[in-house]
Tab-separated table of C-alpha atoms and ligand atoms in Angstrom:
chain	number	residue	atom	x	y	z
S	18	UNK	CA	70.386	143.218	145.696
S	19	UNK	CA	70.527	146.640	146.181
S	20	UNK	CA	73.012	149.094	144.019
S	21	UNK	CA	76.089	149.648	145.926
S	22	UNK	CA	79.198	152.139	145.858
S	23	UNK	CA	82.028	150.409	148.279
S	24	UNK	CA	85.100	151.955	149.325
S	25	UNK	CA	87.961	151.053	151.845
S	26	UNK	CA	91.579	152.313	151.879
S	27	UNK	CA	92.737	150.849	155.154
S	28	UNK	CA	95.435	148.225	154.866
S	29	UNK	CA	95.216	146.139	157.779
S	30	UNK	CA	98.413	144.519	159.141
S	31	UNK	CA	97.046	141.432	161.357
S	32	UNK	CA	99.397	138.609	163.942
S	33	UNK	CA	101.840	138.454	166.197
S	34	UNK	CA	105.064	141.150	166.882
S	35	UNK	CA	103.161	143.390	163.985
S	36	UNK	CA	103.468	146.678	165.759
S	37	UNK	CA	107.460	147.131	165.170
S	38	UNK	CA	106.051	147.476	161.787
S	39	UNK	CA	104.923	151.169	163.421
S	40	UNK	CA	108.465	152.557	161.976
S	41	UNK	CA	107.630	151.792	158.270
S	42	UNK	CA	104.017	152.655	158.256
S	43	UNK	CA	104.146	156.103	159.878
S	44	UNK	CA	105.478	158.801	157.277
S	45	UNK	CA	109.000	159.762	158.408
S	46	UNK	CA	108.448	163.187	158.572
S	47	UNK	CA	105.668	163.429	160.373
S	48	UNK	CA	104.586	164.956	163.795
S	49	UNK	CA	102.698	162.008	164.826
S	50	UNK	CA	100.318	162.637	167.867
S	51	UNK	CA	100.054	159.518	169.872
S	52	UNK	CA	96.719	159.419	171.012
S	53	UNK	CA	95.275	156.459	173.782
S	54	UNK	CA	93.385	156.267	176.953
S	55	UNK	CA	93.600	155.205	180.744
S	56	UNK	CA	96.577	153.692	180.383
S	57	UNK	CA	95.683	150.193	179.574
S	58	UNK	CA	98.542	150.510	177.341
S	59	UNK	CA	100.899	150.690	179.781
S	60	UNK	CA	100.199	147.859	181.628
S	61	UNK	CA	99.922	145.710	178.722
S	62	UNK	CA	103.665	146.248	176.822
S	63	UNK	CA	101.720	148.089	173.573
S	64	UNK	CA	102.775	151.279	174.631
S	65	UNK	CA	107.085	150.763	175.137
S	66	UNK	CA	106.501	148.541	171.605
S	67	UNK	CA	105.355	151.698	170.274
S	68	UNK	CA	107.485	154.537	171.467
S	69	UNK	CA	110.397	151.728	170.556
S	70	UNK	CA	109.201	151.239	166.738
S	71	UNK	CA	108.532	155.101	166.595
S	72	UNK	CA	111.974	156.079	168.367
S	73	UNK	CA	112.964	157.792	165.260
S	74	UNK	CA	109.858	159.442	164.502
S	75	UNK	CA	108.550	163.094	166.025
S	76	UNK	CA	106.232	161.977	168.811
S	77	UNK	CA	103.499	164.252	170.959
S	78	UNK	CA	101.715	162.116	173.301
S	79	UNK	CA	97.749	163.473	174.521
S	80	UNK	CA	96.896	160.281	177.279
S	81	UNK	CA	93.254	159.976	178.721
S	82	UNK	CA	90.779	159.413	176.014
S	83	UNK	CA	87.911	157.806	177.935
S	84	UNK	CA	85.506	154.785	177.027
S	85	UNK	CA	82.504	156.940	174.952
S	86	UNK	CA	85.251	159.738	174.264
S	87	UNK	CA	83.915	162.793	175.294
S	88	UNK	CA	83.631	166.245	173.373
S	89	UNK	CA	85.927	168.229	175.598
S	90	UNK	CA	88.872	165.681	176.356
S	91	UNK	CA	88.869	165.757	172.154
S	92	UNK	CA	88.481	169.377	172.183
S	93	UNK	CA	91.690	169.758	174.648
S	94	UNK	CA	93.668	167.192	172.266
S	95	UNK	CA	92.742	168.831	169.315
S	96	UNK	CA	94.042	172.071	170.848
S	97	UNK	CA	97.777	170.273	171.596
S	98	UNK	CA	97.811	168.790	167.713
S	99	UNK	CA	97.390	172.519	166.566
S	100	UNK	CA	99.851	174.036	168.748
S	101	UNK	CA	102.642	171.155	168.023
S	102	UNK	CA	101.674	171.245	164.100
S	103	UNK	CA	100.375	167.966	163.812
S	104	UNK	CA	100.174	166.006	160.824
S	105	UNK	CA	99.986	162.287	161.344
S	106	UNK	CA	97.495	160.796	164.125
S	107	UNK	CA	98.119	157.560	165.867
S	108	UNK	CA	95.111	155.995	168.054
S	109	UNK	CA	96.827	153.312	170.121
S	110	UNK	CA	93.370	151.928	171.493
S	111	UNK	CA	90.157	150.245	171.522
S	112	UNK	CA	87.141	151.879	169.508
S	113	UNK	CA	86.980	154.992	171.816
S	114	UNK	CA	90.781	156.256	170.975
S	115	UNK	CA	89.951	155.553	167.537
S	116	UNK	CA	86.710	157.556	166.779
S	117	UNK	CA	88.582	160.471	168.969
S	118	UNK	CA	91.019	160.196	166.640
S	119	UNK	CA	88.638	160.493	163.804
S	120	UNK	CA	87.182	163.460	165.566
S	121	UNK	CA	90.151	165.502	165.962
S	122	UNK	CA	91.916	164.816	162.975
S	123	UNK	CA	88.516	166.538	161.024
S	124	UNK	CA	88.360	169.244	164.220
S	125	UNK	CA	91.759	170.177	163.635
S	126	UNK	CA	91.188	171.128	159.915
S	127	UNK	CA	87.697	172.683	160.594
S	128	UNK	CA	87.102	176.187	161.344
S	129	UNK	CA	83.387	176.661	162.757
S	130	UNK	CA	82.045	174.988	165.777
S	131	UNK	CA	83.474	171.476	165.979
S	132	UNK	CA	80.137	169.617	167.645
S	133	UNK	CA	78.678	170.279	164.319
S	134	UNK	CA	81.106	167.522	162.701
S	135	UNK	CA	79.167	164.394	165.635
S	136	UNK	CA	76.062	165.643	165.091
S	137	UNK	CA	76.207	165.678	160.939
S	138	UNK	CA	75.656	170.007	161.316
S	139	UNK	CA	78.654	169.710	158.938
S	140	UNK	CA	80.713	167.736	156.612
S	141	UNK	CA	83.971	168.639	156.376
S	142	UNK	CA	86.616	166.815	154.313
S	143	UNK	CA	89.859	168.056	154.694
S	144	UNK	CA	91.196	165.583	157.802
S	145	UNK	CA	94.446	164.921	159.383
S	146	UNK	CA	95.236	161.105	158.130
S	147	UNK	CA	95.083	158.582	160.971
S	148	UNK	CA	96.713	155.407	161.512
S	149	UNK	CA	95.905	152.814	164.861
S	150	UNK	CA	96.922	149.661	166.502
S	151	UNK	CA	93.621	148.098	168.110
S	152	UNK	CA	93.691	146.711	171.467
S	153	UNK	CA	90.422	145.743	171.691
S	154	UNK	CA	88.206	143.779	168.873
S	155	UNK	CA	84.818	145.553	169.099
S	156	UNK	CA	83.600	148.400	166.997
S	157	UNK	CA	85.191	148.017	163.717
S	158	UNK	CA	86.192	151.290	164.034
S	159	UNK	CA	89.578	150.569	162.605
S	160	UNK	CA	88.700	149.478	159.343
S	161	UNK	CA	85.581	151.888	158.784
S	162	UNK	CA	84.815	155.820	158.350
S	163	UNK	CA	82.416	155.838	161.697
S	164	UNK	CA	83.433	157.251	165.074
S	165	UNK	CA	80.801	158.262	168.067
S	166	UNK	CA	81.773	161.049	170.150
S	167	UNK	CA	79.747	161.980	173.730
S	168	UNK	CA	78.829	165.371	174.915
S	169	UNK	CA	77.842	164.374	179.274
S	170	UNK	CA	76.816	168.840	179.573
S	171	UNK	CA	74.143	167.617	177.004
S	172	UNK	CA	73.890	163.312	177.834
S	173	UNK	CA	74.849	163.167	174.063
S	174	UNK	CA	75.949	160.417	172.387
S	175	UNK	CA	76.741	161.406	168.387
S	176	UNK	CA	77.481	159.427	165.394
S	177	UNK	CA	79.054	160.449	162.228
S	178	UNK	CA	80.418	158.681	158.893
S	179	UNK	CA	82.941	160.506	156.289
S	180	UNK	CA	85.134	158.528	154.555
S	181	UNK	CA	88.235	161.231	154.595
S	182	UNK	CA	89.044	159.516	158.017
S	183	UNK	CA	89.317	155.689	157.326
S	184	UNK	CA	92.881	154.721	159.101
S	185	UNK	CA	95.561	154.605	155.888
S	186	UNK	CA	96.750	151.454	158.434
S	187	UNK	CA	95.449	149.674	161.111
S	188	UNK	CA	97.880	146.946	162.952
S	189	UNK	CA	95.746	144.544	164.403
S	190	UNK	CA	98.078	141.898	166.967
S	191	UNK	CA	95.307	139.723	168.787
S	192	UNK	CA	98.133	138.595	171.495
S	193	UNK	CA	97.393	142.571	172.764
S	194	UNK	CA	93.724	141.746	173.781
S	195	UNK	CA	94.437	138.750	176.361
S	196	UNK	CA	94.781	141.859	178.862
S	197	UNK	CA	91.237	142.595	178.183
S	198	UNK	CA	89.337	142.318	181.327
S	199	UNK	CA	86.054	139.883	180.762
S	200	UNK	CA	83.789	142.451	180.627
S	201	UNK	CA	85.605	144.240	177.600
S	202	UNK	CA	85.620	140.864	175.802
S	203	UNK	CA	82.689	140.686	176.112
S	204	UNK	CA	81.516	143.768	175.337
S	205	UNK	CA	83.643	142.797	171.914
S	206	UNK	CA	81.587	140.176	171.062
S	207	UNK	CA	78.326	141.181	171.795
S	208	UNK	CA	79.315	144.885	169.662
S	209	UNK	CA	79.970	142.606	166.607
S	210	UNK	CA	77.535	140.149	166.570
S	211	UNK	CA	75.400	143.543	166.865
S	212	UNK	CA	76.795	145.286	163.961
S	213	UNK	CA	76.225	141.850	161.547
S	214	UNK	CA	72.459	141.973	162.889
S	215	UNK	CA	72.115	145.437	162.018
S	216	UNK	CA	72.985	144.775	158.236
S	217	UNK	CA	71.368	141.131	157.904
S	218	UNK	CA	68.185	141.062	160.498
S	219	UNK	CA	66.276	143.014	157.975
S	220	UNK	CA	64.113	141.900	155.191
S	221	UNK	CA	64.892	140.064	151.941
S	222	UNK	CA	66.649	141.860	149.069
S	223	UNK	CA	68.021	139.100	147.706
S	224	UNK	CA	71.494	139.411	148.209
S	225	UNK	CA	72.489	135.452	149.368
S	226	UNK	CA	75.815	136.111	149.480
S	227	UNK	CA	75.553	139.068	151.983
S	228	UNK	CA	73.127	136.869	153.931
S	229	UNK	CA	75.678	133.757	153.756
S	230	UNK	CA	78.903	136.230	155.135
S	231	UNK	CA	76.870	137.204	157.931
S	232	UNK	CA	75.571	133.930	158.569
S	233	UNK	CA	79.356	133.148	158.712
S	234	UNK	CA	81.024	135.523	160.386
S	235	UNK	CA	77.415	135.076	163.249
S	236	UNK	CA	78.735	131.044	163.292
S	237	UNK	CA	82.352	131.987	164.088
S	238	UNK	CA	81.342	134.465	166.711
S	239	UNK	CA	79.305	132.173	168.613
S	240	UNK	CA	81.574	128.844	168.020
S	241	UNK	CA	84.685	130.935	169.625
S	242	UNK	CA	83.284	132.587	172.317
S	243	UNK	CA	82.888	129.648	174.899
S	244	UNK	CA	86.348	128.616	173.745
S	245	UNK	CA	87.622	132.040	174.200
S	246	UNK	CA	85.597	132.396	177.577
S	247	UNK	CA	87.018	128.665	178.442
S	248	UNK	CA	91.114	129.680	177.486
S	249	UNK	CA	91.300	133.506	177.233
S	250	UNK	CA	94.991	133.146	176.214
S	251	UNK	CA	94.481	131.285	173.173
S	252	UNK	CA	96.054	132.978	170.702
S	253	UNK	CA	93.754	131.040	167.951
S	254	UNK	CA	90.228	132.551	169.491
S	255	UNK	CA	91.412	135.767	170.206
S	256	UNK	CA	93.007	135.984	166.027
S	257	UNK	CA	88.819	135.077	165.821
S	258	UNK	CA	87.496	137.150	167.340
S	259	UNK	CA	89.796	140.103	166.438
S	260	UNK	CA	89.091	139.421	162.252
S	261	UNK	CA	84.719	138.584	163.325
S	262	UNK	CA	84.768	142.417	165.011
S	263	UNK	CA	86.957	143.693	162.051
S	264	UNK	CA	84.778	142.247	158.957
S	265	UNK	CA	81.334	143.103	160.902
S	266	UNK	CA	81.491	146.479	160.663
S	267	UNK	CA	83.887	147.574	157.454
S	268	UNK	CA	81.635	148.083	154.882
S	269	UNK	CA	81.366	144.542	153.061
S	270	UNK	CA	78.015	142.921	154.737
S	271	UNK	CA	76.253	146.373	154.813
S	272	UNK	CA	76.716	146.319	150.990
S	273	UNK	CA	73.586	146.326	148.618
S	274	UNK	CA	71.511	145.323	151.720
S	275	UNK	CA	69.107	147.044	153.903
S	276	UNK	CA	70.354	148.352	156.990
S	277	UNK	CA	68.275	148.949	160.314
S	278	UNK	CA	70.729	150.205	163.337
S	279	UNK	CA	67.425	150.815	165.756
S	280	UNK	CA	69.586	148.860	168.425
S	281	UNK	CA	72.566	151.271	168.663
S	282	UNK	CA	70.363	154.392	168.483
S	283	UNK	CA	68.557	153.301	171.174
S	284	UNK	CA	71.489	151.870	173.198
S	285	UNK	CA	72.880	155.726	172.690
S	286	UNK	CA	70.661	156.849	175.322
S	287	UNK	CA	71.154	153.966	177.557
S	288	UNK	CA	74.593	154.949	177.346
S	289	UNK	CA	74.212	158.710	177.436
S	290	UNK	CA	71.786	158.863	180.624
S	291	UNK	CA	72.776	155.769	182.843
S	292	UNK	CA	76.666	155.302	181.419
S	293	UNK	CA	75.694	151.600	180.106
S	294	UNK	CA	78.854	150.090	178.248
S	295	UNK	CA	77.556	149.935	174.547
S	296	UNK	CA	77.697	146.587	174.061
S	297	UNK	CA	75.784	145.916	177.411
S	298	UNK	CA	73.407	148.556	176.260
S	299	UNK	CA	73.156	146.703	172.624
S	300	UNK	CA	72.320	143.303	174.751
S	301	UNK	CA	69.352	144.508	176.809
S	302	UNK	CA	68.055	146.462	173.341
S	303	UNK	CA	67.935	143.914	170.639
S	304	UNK	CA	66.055	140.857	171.423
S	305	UNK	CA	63.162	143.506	172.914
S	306	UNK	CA	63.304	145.219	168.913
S	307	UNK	CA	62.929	141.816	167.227
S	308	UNK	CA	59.735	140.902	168.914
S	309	UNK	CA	58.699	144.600	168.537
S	310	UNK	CA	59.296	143.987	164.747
S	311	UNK	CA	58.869	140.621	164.617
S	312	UNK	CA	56.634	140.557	161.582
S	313	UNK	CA	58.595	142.346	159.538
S	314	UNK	CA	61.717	140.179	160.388
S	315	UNK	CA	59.928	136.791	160.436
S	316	UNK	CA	61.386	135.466	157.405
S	317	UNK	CA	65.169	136.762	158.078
S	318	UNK	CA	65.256	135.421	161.884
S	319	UNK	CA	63.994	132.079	160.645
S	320	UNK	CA	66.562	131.891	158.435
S	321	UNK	CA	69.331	132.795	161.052
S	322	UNK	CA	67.745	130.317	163.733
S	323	UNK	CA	68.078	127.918	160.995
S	324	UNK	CA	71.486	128.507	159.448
S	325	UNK	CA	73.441	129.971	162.550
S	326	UNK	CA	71.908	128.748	165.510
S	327	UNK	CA	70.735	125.174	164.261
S	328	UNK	CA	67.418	125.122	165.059
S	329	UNK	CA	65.221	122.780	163.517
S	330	UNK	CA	63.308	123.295	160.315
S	331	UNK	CA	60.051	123.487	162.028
S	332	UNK	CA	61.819	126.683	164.222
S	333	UNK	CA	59.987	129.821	164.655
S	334	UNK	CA	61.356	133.435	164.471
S	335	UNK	CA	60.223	133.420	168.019
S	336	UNK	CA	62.577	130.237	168.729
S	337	UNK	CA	65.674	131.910	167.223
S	338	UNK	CA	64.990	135.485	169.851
S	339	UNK	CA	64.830	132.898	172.637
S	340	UNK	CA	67.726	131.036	171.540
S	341	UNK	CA	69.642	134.155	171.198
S	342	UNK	CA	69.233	135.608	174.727
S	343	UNK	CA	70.346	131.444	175.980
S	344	UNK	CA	73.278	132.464	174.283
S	345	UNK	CA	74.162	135.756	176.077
S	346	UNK	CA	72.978	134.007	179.112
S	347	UNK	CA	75.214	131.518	178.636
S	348	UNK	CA	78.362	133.845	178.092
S	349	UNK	CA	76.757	136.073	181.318
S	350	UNK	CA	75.647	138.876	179.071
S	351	UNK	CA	72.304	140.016	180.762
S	352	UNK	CA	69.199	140.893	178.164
S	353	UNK	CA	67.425	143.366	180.686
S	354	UNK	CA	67.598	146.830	181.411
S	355	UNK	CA	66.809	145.545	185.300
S	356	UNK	CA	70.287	144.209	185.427
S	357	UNK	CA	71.712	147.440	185.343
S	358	UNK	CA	69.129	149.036	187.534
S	359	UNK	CA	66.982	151.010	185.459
S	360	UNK	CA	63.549	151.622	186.440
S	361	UNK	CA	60.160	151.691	184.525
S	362	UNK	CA	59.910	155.293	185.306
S	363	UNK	CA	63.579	155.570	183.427
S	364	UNK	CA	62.542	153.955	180.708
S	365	UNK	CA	59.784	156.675	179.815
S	366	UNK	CA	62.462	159.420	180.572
S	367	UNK	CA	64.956	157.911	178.047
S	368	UNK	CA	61.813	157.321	175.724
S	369	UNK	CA	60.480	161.009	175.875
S	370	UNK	CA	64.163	162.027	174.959
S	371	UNK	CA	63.779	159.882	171.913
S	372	UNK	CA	60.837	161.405	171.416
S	373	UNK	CA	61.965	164.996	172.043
S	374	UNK	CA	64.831	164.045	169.163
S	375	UNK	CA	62.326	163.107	167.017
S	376	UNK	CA	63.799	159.565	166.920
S	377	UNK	CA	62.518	157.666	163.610
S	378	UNK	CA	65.201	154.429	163.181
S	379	UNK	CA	64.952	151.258	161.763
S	380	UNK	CA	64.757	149.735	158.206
S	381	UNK	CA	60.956	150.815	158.076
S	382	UNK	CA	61.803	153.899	159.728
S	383	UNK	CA	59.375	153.039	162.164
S	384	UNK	CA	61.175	153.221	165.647
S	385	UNK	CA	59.961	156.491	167.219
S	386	UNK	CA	59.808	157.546	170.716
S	387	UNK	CA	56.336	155.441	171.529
S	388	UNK	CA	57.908	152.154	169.670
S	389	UNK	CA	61.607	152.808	171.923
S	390	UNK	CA	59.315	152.973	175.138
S	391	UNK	CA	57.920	149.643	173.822
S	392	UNK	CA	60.903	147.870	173.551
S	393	UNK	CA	62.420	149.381	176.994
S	394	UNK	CA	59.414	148.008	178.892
S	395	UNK	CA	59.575	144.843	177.388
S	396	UNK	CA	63.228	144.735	178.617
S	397	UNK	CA	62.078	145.670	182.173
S	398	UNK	CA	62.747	142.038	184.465
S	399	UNK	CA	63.355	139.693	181.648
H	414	NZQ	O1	91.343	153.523	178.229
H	414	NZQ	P1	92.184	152.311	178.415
H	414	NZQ	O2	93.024	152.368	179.634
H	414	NZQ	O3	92.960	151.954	177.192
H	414	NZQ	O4	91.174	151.076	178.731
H	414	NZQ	C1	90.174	150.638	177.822
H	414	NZQ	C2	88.779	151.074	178.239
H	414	NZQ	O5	88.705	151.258	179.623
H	414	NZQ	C3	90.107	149.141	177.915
H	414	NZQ	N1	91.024	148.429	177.024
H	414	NZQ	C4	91.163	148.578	175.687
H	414	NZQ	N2	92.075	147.698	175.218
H	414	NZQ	C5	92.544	147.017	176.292
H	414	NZQ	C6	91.875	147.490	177.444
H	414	NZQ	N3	92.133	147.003	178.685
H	414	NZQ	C7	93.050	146.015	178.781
H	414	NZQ	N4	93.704	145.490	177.713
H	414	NZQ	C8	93.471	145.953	176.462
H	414	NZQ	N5	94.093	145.381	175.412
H	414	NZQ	O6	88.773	148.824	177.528
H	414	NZQ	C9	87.920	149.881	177.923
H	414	NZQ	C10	86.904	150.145	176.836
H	414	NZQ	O7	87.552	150.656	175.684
H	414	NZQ	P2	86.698	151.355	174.508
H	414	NZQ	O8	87.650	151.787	173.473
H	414	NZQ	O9	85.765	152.337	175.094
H	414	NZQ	O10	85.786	150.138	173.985
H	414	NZQ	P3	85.213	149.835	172.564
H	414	NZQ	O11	86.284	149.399	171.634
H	414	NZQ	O12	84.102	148.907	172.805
H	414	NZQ	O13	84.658	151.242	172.027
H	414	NZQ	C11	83.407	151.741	172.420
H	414	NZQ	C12	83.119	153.052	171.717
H	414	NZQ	O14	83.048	152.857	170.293
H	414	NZQ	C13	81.780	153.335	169.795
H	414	NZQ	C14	80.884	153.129	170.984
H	414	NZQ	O15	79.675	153.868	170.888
H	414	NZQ	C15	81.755	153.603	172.130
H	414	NZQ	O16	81.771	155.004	172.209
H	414	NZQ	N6	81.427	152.658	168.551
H	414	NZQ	C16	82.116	152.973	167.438
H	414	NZQ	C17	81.792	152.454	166.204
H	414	NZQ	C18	82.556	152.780	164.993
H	414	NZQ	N7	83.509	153.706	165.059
H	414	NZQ	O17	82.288	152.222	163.917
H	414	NZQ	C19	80.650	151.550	166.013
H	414	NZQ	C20	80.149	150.976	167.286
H	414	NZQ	O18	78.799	150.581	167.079
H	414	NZQ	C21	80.221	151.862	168.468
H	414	NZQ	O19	79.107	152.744	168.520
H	415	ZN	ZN1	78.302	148.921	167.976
């Protein structure tokens, strides 16, 4: 096993009627900026449940937070939170409100030119705290120190990690996601099985029991989702689903393990230049970057073919990659980039912009520009 520092504040509040709880949590004497999107909220009863547990609070509401939140909508929130003295940030969202939130509550603190905080130029660590109520299981976003923030002037898509804004809370009521549309479920599941592949589809290190909660929380995530696709009110596979997304990405698999993350960076651009949802850009990325790397991953996909999708002992790493994409096939999840109408010609434009970034991802560091063009291709008509 690799050595390890692990650190997470965020107390998470999980079930049914939790979000009354809003009134205790917040600090009393706070400005609280409500932040969300769309207005999924709305339509869905989270929103009156919080304005009613906050009713004696100091609200400022900033609505329209888009999916991928963009630079200059968090720019133009940032601006309110400063002129209304700010001091306590609620995202009221899926992943999108929730890295925005992370954004701004650093931007609202920091001086110098705010892109610099998404693209790492600078790491400030004086941030406003943050608290959320999830809507949609997916990114992990509210249990971790990780947001994303676009930039469309510059087809940008940014990550960043600093640990001054983990949520102090995060109220997670699965009975809030049955209004998810099916593509946003699925999106949810695909995101987390993602983010457990990222930490465990690597090579040996020896940490088994790393290996064996991944392994799990991989088994849970592919025994609910038929159920869930079957019955999308059950209350039992949506509590799933909402814990799987929470404990993929919050710090305990990733620990003392090697990490690889070539799928997201490359599903950045698919998102960036052709507005893919991430986790349908994740879907038509991975299964391409295994057999790119299959070598190196032999032994580990094995394993998970083995242990998670119950292939026989005689299975191949080959086997498991196929029996993967059955199983986004079978929840409708395509695996190509010709689903959502890319070209071969846009596959070389996305790669030369890896290349132009000087892309080098992967747990070998070996995913550059030439290897993402690979992979792309190899997505072309599957
Ligand atoms: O904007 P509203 O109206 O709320 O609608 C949203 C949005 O259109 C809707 N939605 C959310 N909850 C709903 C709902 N609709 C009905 N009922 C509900 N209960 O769903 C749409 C998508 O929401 P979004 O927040 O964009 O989705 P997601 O949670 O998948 O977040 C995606 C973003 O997170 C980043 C992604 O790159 C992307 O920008 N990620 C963040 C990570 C992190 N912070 O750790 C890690 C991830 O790998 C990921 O990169
Ligand atoms: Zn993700």
């Amino acid at each position: 096993m690799l050595n390890f520092s692990c650190y997470n504040p965020t107390r998470i509040v999980f079930g049914q009627e939790t979000i009354p709880q809003l009134a205790q949590l917040c600090p009393a004497d706070a400005v609280i900026l409500l932040l969300y999107g769309g207005g999924s909220i709305k339509q869905n009863g989270v929103y009156e449940q919080t304005l009613a547990a906050l009713c004696k609070h100091t609200v400022v509401e900033y609505a329209g937070i888009e999916a991928n939140p963009q630079f200059d909508t968090c720019i133009q929130a940032r601006d309110l939170a400063r002129a209304e003295n700010v001091s306590f940030i609620l995202a009221v969202g899926g992943g999108s409100v929730i890295d925005a939130a992370k954004f701004i509550s650093l931007a609202i603190q920091y001086d110098g030119d705010a892109w610099d905080i998404p693209t790492n130029a600078a790491r400030p660590t004086e941030a406003i705290p943050l608290g959320t109520v999830l809507t949609l299981p997916a990114t992990g976003s509210e249990m971790n120190a990780n947001s994303v923030i676009s930039r469309s002037s510059l087809q940008a898509k940014e990550a960043f990690s600093n640990e001054a804004v983990f949520p102090v809370f995060s109220i997670l009521d699965p009975s809030v996601t049955t209004s998810l549309p099916l593509r946003q479920t699925l999106n949810g599941i695909v995101d987390a099985f993602m983010h457990i592949c990222e930490q465990y589809a690597t090579r040996d290190c020896g940490a088994r029991l790393q290996e064996r909660q991944a392994e799990a929380i991989l088994s849970s995530l592919i025994e609910v989702a038929p159920l869930l696709l079957a019955d999308p009110d059950n209350y039992q596979h949506r509590a799933t689903l909402m814990w799987c997304a929470t404990q993929a990405l919050n710090t305990t698999l990733g620990s003392g393990v090697v990490h690889d993350w070539a799928t997201h960076m490359i599903s950045h651009y698919l998102t960036a230049h052709h507005g893919l949802d991430h986790g349908q850009a994740l879907a038509v990325t991975l299964t391409h970057l295994w057999r790119h790397k299959i070598e190196a991953k032999r032994e580990r996909l094995q394993q998970y073919g083995q242990r998670v999708l119950g292939l026989s002992e005689t299975s191949s790493a080959e086997d498991a990659i196929c029996a993967t994409e059955e199983f986004f096939h079978s929840l409708g999840v395509p695996t190509s980039v010709t689903d959502y109408g890319l070209s071969e010609a846009d596959c070389l434009v996305l790669a030369d912009a890896a290349t132009a970034d000087h892309l080098m991802v992967g747990e070998d560091r070996d995913i550059d520009g030439t290897a993402m063009k690979e992979i792309l291709l190899a997505s072309l008509n599957k």
